[in-house]
Amino acid sequence: MSERWARAALTAYRYAGAVAYPLIGPYVAWRASRGKEDRARRRERYGVAGRPRPEGPVIWIHAASVGETIAVVPLVE
């Protein structure tokens, strides 16, 4: 992939994000009005944590699917 193509793709991605951003709020509000979103957790869509960070060191474990979640349970325990 050439640098010029990568730069153009990144620019297009940024413009698409800028265009979509104002539509996210009304879309989430519409989903919440139909019971598909929890209104109390709406701010999480914008990166605002729903809970305060616990004291001490924190280890984050990411599991993208149900199978990965099941596989990581023994590690967590």
Short mmCIF file of C-alpha atoms in Angstrom, two decimals:
data_model
loop_
_atom_site.label_atom_id
_atom_site.label_comp_id
_atom_site.label_asym_id
_atom_site.label_seq_id
_atom_site.Cartn_x
_atom_site.Cartn_y
_atom_site.Cartn_z
CA MET A 1 0.00 0.00 0.00
CA SER A 2 1.48 3.31 -1.01
CA GLU A 3 1.76 6.17 1.42
CA ARG A 4 -0.39 8.36 -0.81
CA TRP A 5 -3.19 5.77 -0.84
CA ALA A 6 -2.96 5.31 2.94
CA ARG A 7 -3.14 9.06 3.52
CA ALA A 8 -6.20 9.34 1.23
CA ALA A 9 -7.91 6.44 3.02
CA LEU A 10 -7.25 8.02 6.43
CA THR A 11 -8.57 11.38 5.24
CA ALA A 12 -11.74 9.73 3.89
CA TYR A 13 -12.18 7.88 7.20
CA ARG A 14 -11.84 11.12 9.16
CA TYR A 15 -14.39 12.90 6.96
CA ALA A 16 -16.82 9.99 7.29
CA GLY A 17 -16.47 10.14 11.08
CA ALA A 18 -17.04 13.89 11.10
CA VAL A 19 -20.19 13.48 9.01
CA ALA A 20 -21.52 10.59 11.11
CA TYR A 21 -20.81 12.13 14.54
CA PRO A 22 -23.84 14.49 14.64
CA LEU A 23 -26.11 11.58 13.68
CA ILE A 24 -25.05 9.33 16.56
CA GLY A 25 -27.01 11.20 19.27
CA PRO A 26 -30.37 11.13 17.47
CA TYR A 27 -29.78 7.52 16.42
CA VAL A 28 -29.09 6.37 19.99
CA ALA A 29 -32.09 8.39 21.25
CA TRP A 30 -34.28 6.69 18.64
CA ARG A 31 -33.02 3.26 19.72
CA ALA A 32 -33.57 4.13 23.40
CA SER A 33 -37.15 5.18 22.67
CA ARG A 34 -37.75 1.69 21.29
CA GLY A 35 -36.16 -0.08 24.27
CA LYS A 36 -33.03 -1.19 22.40
CA GLU A 37 -30.63 0.98 24.42
CA ASP A 38 -30.33 1.62 28.13
CA ARG A 39 -30.80 5.38 28.65
CA ALA A 40 -28.62 5.31 31.78
CA ARG A 41 -25.66 4.04 29.72
CA ARG A 42 -26.06 6.44 26.77
CA ARG A 43 -22.96 8.48 27.67
CA GLU A 44 -20.81 5.37 27.29
CA ARG A 45 -21.29 5.72 23.52
CA TYR A 46 -19.25 8.91 23.77
CA GLY A 47 -16.45 7.39 25.85
CA VAL A 48 -17.66 8.48 29.29
CA ALA A 49 -17.22 5.64 31.77
CA GLY A 50 -20.32 4.51 33.60
CA ARG A 51 -18.37 3.57 36.72
CA PRO A 52 -15.43 5.16 38.50
CA ARG A 53 -12.08 3.44 38.10
CA PRO A 54 -11.30 1.16 41.06
CA GLU A 55 -8.28 1.84 43.25
CA GLY A 56 -5.07 -0.08 42.67
CA PRO A 57 -3.82 -1.85 39.57
CA VAL A 58 -6.37 -2.94 36.98
CA ILE A 59 -5.98 -5.69 34.41
CA TRP A 60 -8.23 -5.45 31.36
CA ILE A 61 -9.09 -8.60 29.45
CA HIS A 62 -10.75 -8.23 26.05
CA ALA A 63 -12.90 -10.99 24.61
CA ALA A 64 -14.61 -10.25 21.30
CA SER A 65 -17.01 -13.19 21.23
CA VAL A 66 -18.88 -15.54 23.53
CA GLY A 67 -16.36 -18.29 22.81
CA GLU A 68 -13.44 -16.06 23.76
CA THR A 69 -15.25 -15.01 26.93
CA ILE A 70 -15.80 -18.62 27.94
CA ALA A 71 -12.17 -19.43 27.18
CA VAL A 72 -10.86 -16.59 29.36
CA VAL A 73 -12.97 -17.41 32.46
CA PRO A 74 -10.37 -19.85 33.90
CA LEU A 75 -7.68 -17.21 33.47
CA VAL A 76 -9.73 -14.67 35.40
CA GLU A 77 -10.60 -17.11 38.18
#
